[in-house]
Amino acid sequence: MSEGSRGSPPAFGQVVIGPPGSGKTTYCQAMSSFLGRLGRRVAVVNLDPANESLPGPCALDIAELVTLPDVMASLALGPNGGLLYCMEYLEANADWLRDRLQALRGHYVLFDCPGQVELYTHHGALKNVFAQLAKWNFRLAAVHLVDSHYCTDPGKFISVLCTSLCTMLHVELPHVNVLSKMDLIEQYGKLAFNLDYYTEVLDLSYLVDHLASDPFFRNFRRLNEKLVEVIEDYSLVSFVPLNVQDKQSMKQVMQAVDKANGYSFGDQEHRSLEALMSAAVGADFHFSSTLAVQEKYVQSQDKAVEEEVMDL
């Protein structure tokens, strides 16, 4: 797996990134199980030195190289500074990672990454590690998880859009943004718009108008308009909804990622007509997935209204 060796077959995988609590480790375990049932040889690699209690099997753990508690104790650093140091230490010891990954050739690799947002928006260490993986002939896609509860707050959703865009531009990998925990979205409150408005990131002027109805955000309308202009000018951000308990939802995310990292165009699996069509017209498949989640959300809202009426 030397940097100059391009003759070996490519290794495919995902780098799973996102803020703390977005469900990265849960996603890795669920996707590993899902892909395993499809016949893929999957390996989960933990690159989060703060993740001390892994819920499932892990083929490689960064704790063998460095841990956050050790760094904090020895260098008198806080959690954030300690985590940045750990990633810089991993970058400096890339040969350790290369040697350990050698044993995983032939596997589809899921890299479970830390949750510190600045690692993906402006800090260079993890980005450089991803670049090294590309030199070692890894074909990777970044799966950026965002908790779906941000959809219920327009202000937070604009912030999420800015963070997602910044992450896409900084990480420089094929990118799939995912709204996680869709099975819990009805617990967060009523959405101002249909779900496809958030997943497809449609005309954001409606979101600015909605924010302007709030006295607190009214004073920041000009700022929000400029932020929205930046997001729309790049026209890069969209989301795939995910419920790890739903096989169809997992399939939609898998198809989006396989298209992003090129796996669906290889010959590792029997490529059925459905697989080829999902790669060619992925937007339609995403829309059907969003529609199914939207229907479940609407049904739960209707049920809640019926219960309120019955109480009256």
PDB file of C-alpha atoms in Angstrom:
ATOM      1  CA  MET A   1       0.000   0.000   0.000  1.00  0.00           C
ATOM      2  CA  SER A   2       2.870   2.347  -0.758  1.00  0.00           C
ATOM      3  CA  GLU A   3       2.132   5.815  -2.077  1.00  0.00           C
ATOM      4  CA  GLY A   4       3.503   5.033  -5.483  1.00  0.00           C
ATOM      5  CA  SER A   5       1.718   1.705  -5.836  1.00  0.00           C
ATOM      6  CA  ARG A   6      -1.264   2.200  -8.111  1.00  0.00           C
ATOM      7  CA  GLY A   7      -1.355  -1.316  -9.517  1.00  0.00           C
ATOM      8  CA  SER A   8      -3.263  -2.823  -6.611  1.00  0.00           C
ATOM      9  CA  PRO A   9      -7.067  -2.827  -6.809  1.00  0.00           C
ATOM     10  CA  PRO A  10      -8.711   0.162  -5.128  1.00  0.00           C
ATOM     11  CA  ALA A  11     -10.187  -0.117  -1.646  1.00  0.00           C
ATOM     12  CA  PHE A  12     -13.562   1.517  -1.138  1.00  0.00           C
ATOM     13  CA  GLY A  13     -14.996   3.045   1.991  1.00  0.00           C
ATOM     14  CA  GLN A  14     -16.595   5.929   3.863  1.00  0.00           C
ATOM     15  CA  VAL A  15     -15.287   8.531   6.272  1.00  0.00           C
ATOM     16  CA  VAL A  16     -18.164   9.190   8.640  1.00  0.00           C
ATOM     17  CA  ILE A  17     -18.042  12.739   9.971  1.00  0.00           C
ATOM     18  CA  GLY A  18     -20.363  15.174  11.729  1.00  0.00           C
ATOM     19  CA  PRO A  19     -20.913  17.042  14.996  1.00  0.00           C
ATOM     20  CA  PRO A  20     -21.077  15.253  18.381  1.00  0.00           C
ATOM     21  CA  GLY A  21     -24.278  13.319  18.963  1.00  0.00           C
ATOM     22  CA  SER A  22     -25.216  13.085  15.286  1.00  0.00           C
ATOM     23  CA  GLY A  23     -25.053   9.270  15.379  1.00  0.00           C
ATOM     24  CA  LYS A  24     -21.727   8.500  13.656  1.00  0.00           C
ATOM     25  CA  THR A  25     -20.855   5.380  15.652  1.00  0.00           C
ATOM     26  CA  THR A  26     -24.436   4.093  15.476  1.00  0.00           C
ATOM     27  CA  TYR A  27     -24.373   4.669  11.720  1.00  0.00           C
ATOM     28  CA  CYS A  28     -21.085   2.780  11.323  1.00  0.00           C
ATOM     29  CA  GLN A  29     -22.416  -0.236  13.208  1.00  0.00           C
ATOM     30  CA  ALA A  30     -25.752  -0.207  11.369  1.00  0.00           C
ATOM     31  CA  MET A  31     -24.155   0.256   7.929  1.00  0.00           C
ATOM     32  CA  SER A  32     -21.561  -2.430   8.677  1.00  0.00           C
ATOM     33  CA  SER A  33     -24.331  -4.894   9.538  1.00  0.00           C
ATOM     34  CA  PHE A  34     -26.409  -3.857   6.515  1.00  0.00           C
ATOM     35  CA  LEU A  35     -23.535  -4.204   4.040  1.00  0.00           C
ATOM     36  CA  GLY A  36     -22.466  -7.470   5.651  1.00  0.00           C
ATOM     37  CA  ARG A  37     -25.879  -8.946   4.898  1.00  0.00           C
ATOM     38  CA  LEU A  38     -25.368  -7.932   1.252  1.00  0.00           C
ATOM     39  CA  GLY A  39     -22.175  -9.967   1.148  1.00  0.00           C
ATOM     40  CA  ARG A  40     -19.565  -7.233   1.528  1.00  0.00           C
ATOM     41  CA  ARG A  41     -16.539  -7.733   3.756  1.00  0.00           C
ATOM     42  CA  VAL A  42     -16.761  -4.692   6.005  1.00  0.00           C
ATOM     43  CA  ALA A  43     -14.269  -3.336   8.535  1.00  0.00           C
ATOM     44  CA  VAL A  44     -14.936  -0.505  10.979  1.00  0.00           C
ATOM     45  CA  VAL A  45     -11.962   1.707  11.854  1.00  0.00           C
ATOM     46  CA  ASN A  46     -12.293   3.968  14.887  1.00  0.00           C
ATOM     47  CA  LEU A  47     -10.400   7.252  14.401  1.00  0.00           C
ATOM     48  CA  ASP A  48     -12.003   8.959  17.407  1.00  0.00           C
ATOM     49  CA  PRO A  49      -9.543   8.964  20.343  1.00  0.00           C
ATOM     50  CA  ALA A  50     -12.351  10.123  22.664  1.00  0.00           C
ATOM     51  CA  ASN A  51     -14.563   7.123  21.843  1.00  0.00           C
ATOM     52  CA  GLU A  52     -13.738   4.773  24.722  1.00  0.00           C
ATOM     53  CA  SER A  53     -16.834   2.527  24.636  1.00  0.00           C
ATOM     54  CA  LEU A  54     -17.352   1.085  21.168  1.00  0.00           C
ATOM     55  CA  PRO A  55     -20.744  -0.629  20.837  1.00  0.00           C
ATOM     56  CA  GLY A  56     -19.566  -3.238  18.325  1.00  0.00           C
ATOM     57  CA  PRO A  57     -16.534  -4.953  16.809  1.00  0.00           C
ATOM     58  CA  CYS A  58     -13.782  -2.701  15.502  1.00  0.00           C
ATOM     59  CA  ALA A  59     -11.039  -3.904  13.147  1.00  0.00           C
ATOM     60  CA  LEU A  60      -8.706  -1.037  14.027  1.00  0.00           C
ATOM     61  CA  ASP A  61      -8.765   1.445  16.907  1.00  0.00           C
ATOM     62  CA  ILE A  62      -6.750   4.668  17.144  1.00  0.00           C
ATOM     63  CA  ALA A  63      -6.487   3.970  20.888  1.00  0.00           C
ATOM     64  CA  GLU A  64      -3.596   1.654  19.962  1.00  0.00           C
ATOM     65  CA  LEU A  65      -1.705   4.795  18.915  1.00  0.00           C
ATOM     66  CA  VAL A  66      -3.050   7.620  21.089  1.00  0.00           C
ATOM     67  CA  THR A  67      -5.947   8.341  23.449  1.00  0.00           C
ATOM     68  CA  LEU A  68      -7.501  11.648  24.425  1.00  0.00           C
ATOM     69  CA  PRO A  69      -7.272  11.114  28.236  1.00  0.00           C
ATOM     70  CA  ASP A  70      -3.526  10.398  27.972  1.00  0.00           C
ATOM     71  CA  VAL A  71      -2.932  13.525  25.883  1.00  0.00           C
ATOM     72  CA  MET A  72      -4.969  15.713  28.237  1.00  0.00           C
ATOM     73  CA  ALA A  73      -3.118  14.372  31.285  1.00  0.00           C
ATOM     74  CA  SER A  74       0.401  14.557  29.855  1.00  0.00           C
ATOM     75  CA  LEU A  75       0.143  17.890  28.018  1.00  0.00           C
ATOM     76  CA  ALA A  76      -2.362  19.676  30.292  1.00  0.00           C
ATOM     77  CA  LEU A  77      -4.755  20.260  27.395  1.00  0.00           C
ATOM     78  CA  GLY A  78      -8.531  20.534  27.420  1.00  0.00           C
ATOM     79  CA  PRO A  79     -10.806  18.225  25.412  1.00  0.00           C
ATOM     80  CA  ASN A  80     -10.786  20.375  22.260  1.00  0.00           C
ATOM     81  CA  GLY A  81      -7.059  21.068  22.214  1.00  0.00           C
ATOM     82  CA  GLY A  82      -6.351  17.455  23.110  1.00  0.00           C
ATOM     83  CA  LEU A  83      -8.427  16.168  20.211  1.00  0.00           C
ATOM     84  CA  LEU A  84      -6.665  18.476  17.747  1.00  0.00           C
ATOM     85  CA  TYR A  85      -3.329  17.223  19.049  1.00  0.00           C
ATOM     86  CA  CYS A  86      -4.450  13.598  18.604  1.00  0.00           C
ATOM     87  CA  MET A  87      -5.317  14.211  14.949  1.00  0.00           C
ATOM     88  CA  GLU A  88      -1.994  15.970  14.368  1.00  0.00           C
ATOM     89  CA  TYR A  89      -0.270  13.003  16.016  1.00  0.00           C
ATOM     90  CA  LEU A  90      -2.136  10.620  13.704  1.00  0.00           C
ATOM     91  CA  GLU A  91      -1.075  12.700  10.704  1.00  0.00           C
ATOM     92  CA  ALA A  92       2.550  12.603  11.847  1.00  0.00           C
ATOM     93  CA  ASN A  93       2.329   8.820  12.292  1.00  0.00           C
ATOM     94  CA  ALA A  94       0.560   8.041   9.039  1.00  0.00           C
ATOM     95  CA  ASP A  95       2.865   5.051   8.529  1.00  0.00           C
ATOM     96  CA  TRP A  96       1.235   3.408  11.573  1.00  0.00           C
ATOM     97  CA  LEU A  97      -2.173   3.769   9.941  1.00  0.00           C
ATOM     98  CA  ARG A  98      -0.865   2.532   6.585  1.00  0.00           C
ATOM     99  CA  ASP A  99       0.644  -0.604   8.136  1.00  0.00           C
ATOM    100  CA  ARG A 100      -2.542  -1.433  10.083  1.00  0.00           C
ATOM    101  CA  LEU A 101      -4.759  -0.882   7.050  1.00  0.00           C
ATOM    102  CA  GLN A 102      -2.617  -3.302   5.054  1.00  0.00           C
ATOM    103  CA  ALA A 103      -4.363  -6.181   6.828  1.00  0.00           C
ATOM    104  CA  LEU A 104      -7.763  -4.822   5.732  1.00  0.00           C
ATOM    105  CA  ARG A 105      -7.179  -4.936   1.981  1.00  0.00           C
ATOM    106  CA  GLY A 106     -10.217  -6.415   0.291  1.00  0.00           C
ATOM    107  CA  HIS A 107     -12.551  -4.919   2.913  1.00  0.00           C
ATOM    108  CA  TYR A 108     -15.010  -2.076   2.545  1.00  0.00           C
ATOM    109  CA  VAL A 109     -13.813   0.291   5.290  1.00  0.00           C
ATOM    110  CA  LEU A 110     -15.945   2.569   7.470  1.00  0.00           C
ATOM    111  CA  PHE A 111     -13.839   5.236   9.220  1.00  0.00           C
ATOM    112  CA  ASP A 112     -15.606   6.461  12.376  1.00  0.00           C
ATOM    113  CA  CYS A 113     -14.211   9.979  12.850  1.00  0.00           C
ATOM    114  CA  PRO A 114     -14.223  12.455  15.778  1.00  0.00           C
ATOM    115  CA  GLY A 115     -17.086  14.890  16.278  1.00  0.00           C
ATOM    116  CA  GLN A 116     -15.181  18.171  16.624  1.00  0.00           C
ATOM    117  CA  VAL A 117     -16.562  20.460  13.925  1.00  0.00           C
ATOM    118  CA  GLU A 118     -13.380  22.511  13.359  1.00  0.00           C
ATOM    119  CA  LEU A 119     -11.580  19.346  12.222  1.00  0.00           C
ATOM    120  CA  TYR A 120     -13.737  19.486   9.074  1.00  0.00           C
ATOM    121  CA  THR A 121     -14.116  23.233   8.560  1.00  0.00           C
ATOM    122  CA  HIS A 122     -10.592  24.668   8.859  1.00  0.00           C
ATOM    123  CA  HIS A 123      -8.112  22.411  10.720  1.00  0.00           C
ATOM    124  CA  GLY A 124      -5.835  20.547   8.321  1.00  0.00           C
ATOM    125  CA  ALA A 125      -4.754  17.351  10.109  1.00  0.00           C
ATOM    126  CA  LEU A 126      -7.685  15.060   9.341  1.00  0.00           C
ATOM    127  CA  LYS A 127      -8.012  16.470   5.830  1.00  0.00           C
ATOM    128  CA  ASN A 128      -4.364  15.507   5.249  1.00  0.00           C
ATOM    129  CA  VAL A 129      -5.019  12.005   6.603  1.00  0.00           C
ATOM    130  CA  PHE A 130      -7.854  11.633   4.075  1.00  0.00           C
ATOM    131  CA  ALA A 131      -5.473  12.805   1.338  1.00  0.00           C
ATOM    132  CA  GLN A 132      -2.975  10.125   2.416  1.00  0.00           C
ATOM    133  CA  LEU A 133      -5.698   7.488   2.207  1.00  0.00           C
ATOM    134  CA  ALA A 134      -6.404   8.595  -1.354  1.00  0.00           C
ATOM    135  CA  LYS A 135      -2.687   8.178  -2.198  1.00  0.00           C
ATOM    136  CA  TRP A 136      -2.916   4.625  -0.813  1.00  0.00           C
ATOM    137  CA  ASN A 137      -5.629   3.942  -3.416  1.00  0.00           C
ATOM    138  CA  PHE A 138      -8.634   4.283  -1.116  1.00  0.00           C
ATOM    139  CA  ARG A 139     -11.741   5.488  -2.935  1.00  0.00           C
ATOM    140  CA  LEU A 140     -13.608   7.310  -0.193  1.00  0.00           C
ATOM    141  CA  ALA A 141     -16.798   9.320   0.201  1.00  0.00           C
ATOM    142  CA  ALA A 142     -17.429  11.603   3.169  1.00  0.00           C
ATOM    143  CA  VAL A 143     -20.734  10.838   4.892  1.00  0.00           C
ATOM    144  CA  HIS A 144     -21.625  13.958   6.864  1.00  0.00           C
ATOM    145  CA  LEU A 145     -24.295  13.234   9.476  1.00  0.00           C
ATOM    146  CA  VAL A 146     -26.514  16.041  10.785  1.00  0.00           C
ATOM    147  CA  ASP A 147     -29.182  15.526  13.436  1.00  0.00           C
ATOM    148  CA  SER A 148     -32.599  16.013  11.825  1.00  0.00           C
ATOM    149  CA  HIS A 149     -33.903  18.032  14.792  1.00  0.00           C
ATOM    150  CA  TYR A 150     -32.158  21.098  13.297  1.00  0.00           C
ATOM    151  CA  CYS A 151     -34.897  21.158  10.648  1.00  0.00           C
ATOM    152  CA  THR A 152     -37.416  22.274  13.267  1.00  0.00           C
ATOM    153  CA  ASP A 153     -35.451  25.483  13.958  1.00  0.00           C
ATOM    154  CA  PRO A 154     -34.901  27.662  10.829  1.00  0.00           C
ATOM    155  CA  GLY A 155     -32.027  29.556  12.439  1.00  0.00           C
ATOM    156  CA  LYS A 156     -30.183  26.367  13.329  1.00  0.00           C
ATOM    157  CA  PHE A 157     -30.890  24.913   9.898  1.00  0.00           C
ATOM    158  CA  ILE A 158     -29.187  27.858   8.172  1.00  0.00           C
ATOM    159  CA  SER A 159     -26.227  27.313  10.500  1.00  0.00           C
ATOM    160  CA  VAL A 160     -26.178  23.609   9.539  1.00  0.00           C
ATOM    161  CA  LEU A 161     -26.235  24.525   5.842  1.00  0.00           C
ATOM    162  CA  CYS A 162     -23.239  26.841   6.297  1.00  0.00           C
ATOM    163  CA  THR A 163     -21.330  24.194   8.268  1.00  0.00           C
ATOM    164  CA  SER A 164     -22.131  21.512   5.682  1.00  0.00           C
ATOM    165  CA  LEU A 165     -20.980  23.738   2.817  1.00  0.00           C
ATOM    166  CA  CYS A 166     -17.773  24.682   4.619  1.00  0.00           C
ATOM    167  CA  THR A 167     -17.092  21.006   5.365  1.00  0.00           C
ATOM    168  CA  MET A 168     -17.637  19.992   1.742  1.00  0.00           C
ATOM    169  CA  LEU A 169     -15.205  22.640   0.490  1.00  0.00           C
ATOM    170  CA  HIS A 170     -12.548  21.892   3.132  1.00  0.00           C
ATOM    171  CA  VAL A 171     -12.530  18.079   3.218  1.00  0.00           C
ATOM    172  CA  GLU A 172     -12.329  17.816  -0.594  1.00  0.00           C
ATOM    173  CA  LEU A 173     -13.932  14.379  -0.895  1.00  0.00           C
ATOM    174  CA  PRO A 174     -17.065  13.193  -2.704  1.00  0.00           C
ATOM    175  CA  HIS A 175     -19.712  14.160  -0.194  1.00  0.00           C
ATOM    176  CA  VAL A 176     -23.078  12.832   0.984  1.00  0.00           C
ATOM    177  CA  ASN A 177     -24.947  14.891   3.580  1.00  0.00           C
ATOM    178  CA  VAL A 178     -27.312  12.817   5.708  1.00  0.00           C
ATOM    179  CA  LEU A 179     -30.145  13.894   8.017  1.00  0.00           C
ATOM    180  CA  SER A 180     -29.887  11.292  10.770  1.00  0.00           C
ATOM    181  CA  LYS A 181     -32.435  10.117  13.357  1.00  0.00           C
ATOM    182  CA  MET A 182     -35.383  10.676  11.034  1.00  0.00           C
ATOM    183  CA  ASP A 183     -37.414   8.224  13.139  1.00  0.00           C
ATOM    184  CA  LEU A 184     -37.312  10.787  15.967  1.00  0.00           C
ATOM    185  CA  ILE A 185     -38.084  13.932  13.991  1.00  0.00           C
ATOM    186  CA  GLU A 186     -41.737  14.128  15.102  1.00  0.00           C
ATOM    187  CA  GLN A 187     -40.526  14.419  18.708  1.00  0.00           C
ATOM    188  CA  TYR A 188     -38.729  17.678  17.945  1.00  0.00           C
ATOM    189  CA  GLY A 189     -41.765  19.661  16.849  1.00  0.00           C
ATOM    190  CA  LYS A 190     -43.662  20.591  13.708  1.00  0.00           C
ATOM    191  CA  LEU A 191     -41.715  21.432  10.553  1.00  0.00           C
ATOM    192  CA  ALA A 192     -42.394  24.801   8.937  1.00  0.00           C
ATOM    193  CA  PHE A 193     -42.203  23.223   5.453  1.00  0.00           C
ATOM    194  CA  ASN A 194     -42.443  19.775   3.878  1.00  0.00           C
ATOM    195  CA  LEU A 195     -39.473  17.511   4.484  1.00  0.00           C
ATOM    196  CA  ASP A 196     -38.311  17.637   0.865  1.00  0.00           C
ATOM    197  CA  TYR A 197     -37.807  21.396   1.291  1.00  0.00           C
ATOM    198  CA  TYR A 198     -35.020  20.600   3.781  1.00  0.00           C
ATOM    199  CA  THR A 199     -33.509  17.579   2.036  1.00  0.00           C
ATOM    200  CA  GLU A 200     -33.362  19.216  -1.408  1.00  0.00           C
ATOM    201  CA  VAL A 201     -32.540  22.672   0.073  1.00  0.00           C
ATOM    202  CA  LEU A 202     -35.104  24.461  -2.073  1.00  0.00           C
ATOM    203  CA  ASP A 203     -35.677  28.236  -2.345  1.00  0.00           C
ATOM    204  CA  LEU A 204     -34.220  29.458   0.968  1.00  0.00           C
ATOM    205  CA  SER A 205     -35.902  32.867   0.713  1.00  0.00           C
ATOM    206  CA  TYR A 206     -38.945  31.232   2.316  1.00  0.00           C
ATOM    207  CA  LEU A 207     -36.765  30.249   5.254  1.00  0.00           C
ATOM    208  CA  VAL A 208     -35.539  33.844   5.637  1.00  0.00           C
ATOM    209  CA  ASP A 209     -39.128  35.100   5.560  1.00  0.00           C
ATOM    210  CA  HIS A 210     -40.079  32.546   8.191  1.00  0.00           C
ATOM    211  CA  LEU A 211     -37.209  33.697  10.391  1.00  0.00           C
ATOM    212  CA  ALA A 212     -38.250  37.330   9.969  1.00  0.00           C
ATOM    213  CA  SER A 213     -41.535  36.525  11.700  1.00  0.00           C
ATOM    214  CA  ASP A 214     -39.541  35.932  14.880  1.00  0.00           C
ATOM    215  CA  PRO A 215     -38.794  39.243  16.679  1.00  0.00           C
ATOM    216  CA  PHE A 216     -35.331  38.005  17.681  1.00  0.00           C
ATOM    217  CA  PHE A 217     -34.257  37.169  14.116  1.00  0.00           C
ATOM    218  CA  ARG A 218     -35.929  40.175  12.501  1.00  0.00           C
ATOM    219  CA  ASN A 219     -32.880  42.312  13.242  1.00  0.00           C
ATOM    220  CA  PHE A 220     -30.645  39.761  11.523  1.00  0.00           C
ATOM    221  CA  ARG A 221     -32.599  39.475   8.282  1.00  0.00           C
ATOM    222  CA  ARG A 222     -29.863  41.102   6.203  1.00  0.00           C
ATOM    223  CA  LEU A 223     -27.242  38.717   7.628  1.00  0.00           C
ATOM    224  CA  ASN A 224     -29.434  35.677   6.987  1.00  0.00           C
ATOM    225  CA  GLU A 225     -30.094  36.823   3.421  1.00  0.00           C
ATOM    226  CA  LYS A 226     -26.342  37.028   2.741  1.00  0.00           C
ATOM    227  CA  LEU A 227     -25.715  33.603   4.298  1.00  0.00           C
ATOM    228  CA  VAL A 228     -28.474  32.107   2.185  1.00  0.00           C
ATOM    229  CA  GLU A 229     -27.006  33.733  -0.939  1.00  0.00           C
ATOM    230  CA  VAL A 230     -23.661  32.064  -0.283  1.00  0.00           C
ATOM    231  CA  ILE A 231     -25.307  28.649   0.152  1.00  0.00           C
ATOM    232  CA  GLU A 232     -27.408  29.027  -3.000  1.00  0.00           C
ATOM    233  CA  ASP A 233     -24.510  30.394  -5.077  1.00  0.00           C
ATOM    234  CA  TYR A 234     -22.507  27.200  -4.490  1.00  0.00           C
ATOM    235  CA  SER A 235     -25.620  25.031  -4.964  1.00  0.00           C
ATOM    236  CA  LEU A 236     -23.884  22.011  -3.424  1.00  0.00           C
ATOM    237  CA  VAL A 237     -25.788  21.183  -0.254  1.00  0.00           C
ATOM    238  CA  SER A 238     -28.589  18.631  -0.161  1.00  0.00           C
ATOM    239  CA  PHE A 239     -29.455  15.839   2.263  1.00  0.00           C
ATOM    240  CA  VAL A 240     -30.456  12.195   2.238  1.00  0.00           C
ATOM    241  CA  PRO A 241     -32.843  11.278   5.096  1.00  0.00           C
ATOM    242  CA  LEU A 242     -31.777   8.331   7.261  1.00  0.00           C
ATOM    243  CA  ASN A 243     -33.496   6.055   9.737  1.00  0.00           C
ATOM    244  CA  VAL A 244     -31.069   3.265  10.700  1.00  0.00           C
ATOM    245  CA  GLN A 245     -34.031   1.097  11.759  1.00  0.00           C
ATOM    246  CA  ASP A 246     -35.477   1.164   8.230  1.00  0.00           C
ATOM    247  CA  LYS A 247     -33.884  -1.059   5.560  1.00  0.00           C
ATOM    248  CA  GLN A 248     -35.205   1.046   2.676  1.00  0.00           C
ATOM    249  CA  SER A 249     -33.691   4.179   4.209  1.00  0.00           C
ATOM    250  CA  MET A 250     -30.346   2.431   4.684  1.00  0.00           C
ATOM    251  CA  LYS A 251     -30.491   1.271   1.070  1.00  0.00           C
ATOM    252  CA  GLN A 252     -31.018   4.820  -0.194  1.00  0.00           C
ATOM    253  CA  VAL A 253     -28.006   6.102   1.746  1.00  0.00           C
ATOM    254  CA  MET A 254     -25.898   3.148   0.564  1.00  0.00           C
ATOM    255  CA  GLN A 255     -26.799   3.874  -3.069  1.00  0.00           C
ATOM    256  CA  ALA A 256     -25.926   7.564  -2.691  1.00  0.00           C
ATOM    257  CA  VAL A 257     -22.550   6.721  -1.127  1.00  0.00           C
ATOM    258  CA  ASP A 258     -21.783   3.981  -3.671  1.00  0.00           C
ATOM    259  CA  LYS A 259     -22.388   6.495  -6.433  1.00  0.00           C
ATOM    260  CA  ALA A 260     -20.190   9.099  -4.718  1.00  0.00           C
ATOM    261  CA  ASN A 261     -17.126   6.882  -4.158  1.00  0.00           C
ATOM    262  CA  GLY A 262     -17.533   4.938  -7.405  1.00  0.00           C
ATOM    263  CA  TYR A 263     -18.300   1.557  -5.862  1.00  0.00           C
ATOM    264  CA  SER A 264     -21.524   1.168  -7.866  1.00  0.00           C
ATOM    265  CA  PHE A 265     -19.514   1.438 -11.096  1.00  0.00           C
ATOM    266  CA  GLY A 266     -17.111  -1.367 -10.161  1.00  0.00           C
ATOM    267  CA  ASP A 267     -17.466  -5.106 -10.557  1.00  0.00           C
ATOM    268  CA  GLN A 268     -17.314  -6.101  -6.891  1.00  0.00           C
ATOM    269  CA  GLU A 269     -20.995  -7.022  -6.867  1.00  0.00           C
ATOM    270  CA  HIS A 270     -23.505  -8.228  -9.410  1.00  0.00           C
ATOM    271  CA  ARG A 271     -24.893  -5.015 -10.871  1.00  0.00           C
ATOM    272  CA  SER A 272     -28.587  -5.471 -11.340  1.00  0.00           C
ATOM    273  CA  LEU A 273     -30.744  -3.149 -13.438  1.00  0.00           C
ATOM    274  CA  GLU A 274     -32.014  -1.554 -10.240  1.00  0.00           C
ATOM    275  CA  ALA A 275     -28.466  -0.766  -9.075  1.00  0.00           C
ATOM    276  CA  LEU A 276     -27.573   0.796 -12.409  1.00  0.00           C
ATOM    277  CA  MET A 277     -30.755   2.849 -12.466  1.00  0.00           C
ATOM    278  CA  SER A 278     -30.197   4.062  -8.913  1.00  0.00           C
ATOM    279  CA  ALA A 279     -26.754   5.331  -9.932  1.00  0.00           C
ATOM    280  CA  ALA A 280     -28.083   7.008 -13.077  1.00  0.00           C
ATOM    281  CA  VAL A 281     -31.161   8.655 -11.583  1.00  0.00           C
ATOM    282  CA  GLY A 282     -30.211   8.929  -7.939  1.00  0.00           C
ATOM    283  CA  ALA A 283     -32.240  12.095  -7.449  1.00  0.00           C
ATOM    284  CA  ASP A 284     -35.480  10.260  -8.199  1.00  0.00           C
ATOM    285  CA  PHE A 285     -34.633   7.546  -5.725  1.00  0.00           C
ATOM    286  CA  HIS A 286     -33.778  10.130  -3.081  1.00  0.00           C
ATOM    287  CA  PHE A 287     -37.090  11.825  -3.717  1.00  0.00           C
ATOM    288  CA  SER A 288     -39.009   8.571  -3.204  1.00  0.00           C
ATOM    289  CA  SER A 289     -37.105   7.988   0.028  1.00  0.00           C
ATOM    290  CA  THR A 290     -37.876  11.492   1.228  1.00  0.00           C
ATOM    291  CA  LEU A 291     -41.517  11.055   0.257  1.00  0.00           C
ATOM    292  CA  ALA A 292     -41.794   7.889   2.355  1.00  0.00           C
ATOM    293  CA  VAL A 293     -40.323   9.610   5.407  1.00  0.00           C
ATOM    294  CA  GLN A 294     -42.534  12.648   4.807  1.00  0.00           C
ATOM    295  CA  GLU A 295     -45.623  10.425   4.729  1.00  0.00           C
ATOM    296  CA  LYS A 296     -44.688   8.856   8.063  1.00  0.00           C
ATOM    297  CA  TYR A 297     -44.116  12.327   9.533  1.00  0.00           C
ATOM    298  CA  VAL A 298     -47.477  13.634   8.270  1.00  0.00           C
ATOM    299  CA  GLN A 299     -49.261  10.547   9.585  1.00  0.00           C
ATOM    300  CA  SER A 300     -47.764  11.060  13.038  1.00  0.00           C
ATOM    301  CA  GLN A 301     -48.809  14.726  12.977  1.00  0.00           C
ATOM    302  CA  ASP A 302     -52.357  13.807  11.905  1.00  0.00           C
ATOM    303  CA  LYS A 303     -52.574  11.238  14.677  1.00  0.00           C
ATOM    304  CA  ALA A 304     -51.455  13.835  17.215  1.00  0.00           C
ATOM    305  CA  VAL A 305     -54.164  16.246  16.000  1.00  0.00           C
ATOM    306  CA  GLU A 306     -56.808  13.519  16.225  1.00  0.00           C
ATOM    307  CA  GLU A 307     -55.800  12.758  19.802  1.00  0.00           C
ATOM    308  CA  GLU A 308     -56.050  16.450  20.701  1.00  0.00           C
ATOM    309  CA  VAL A 309     -59.544  16.606  19.175  1.00  0.00           C
ATOM    310  CA  MET A 310     -60.611  13.492  21.063  1.00  0.00           C
ATOM    311  CA  ASP A 311     -59.368  15.035  24.322  1.00  0.00           C
ATOM    312  CA  LEU A 312     -61.556  18.066  23.675  1.00  0.00           C
TER     313      LEU A 312
END
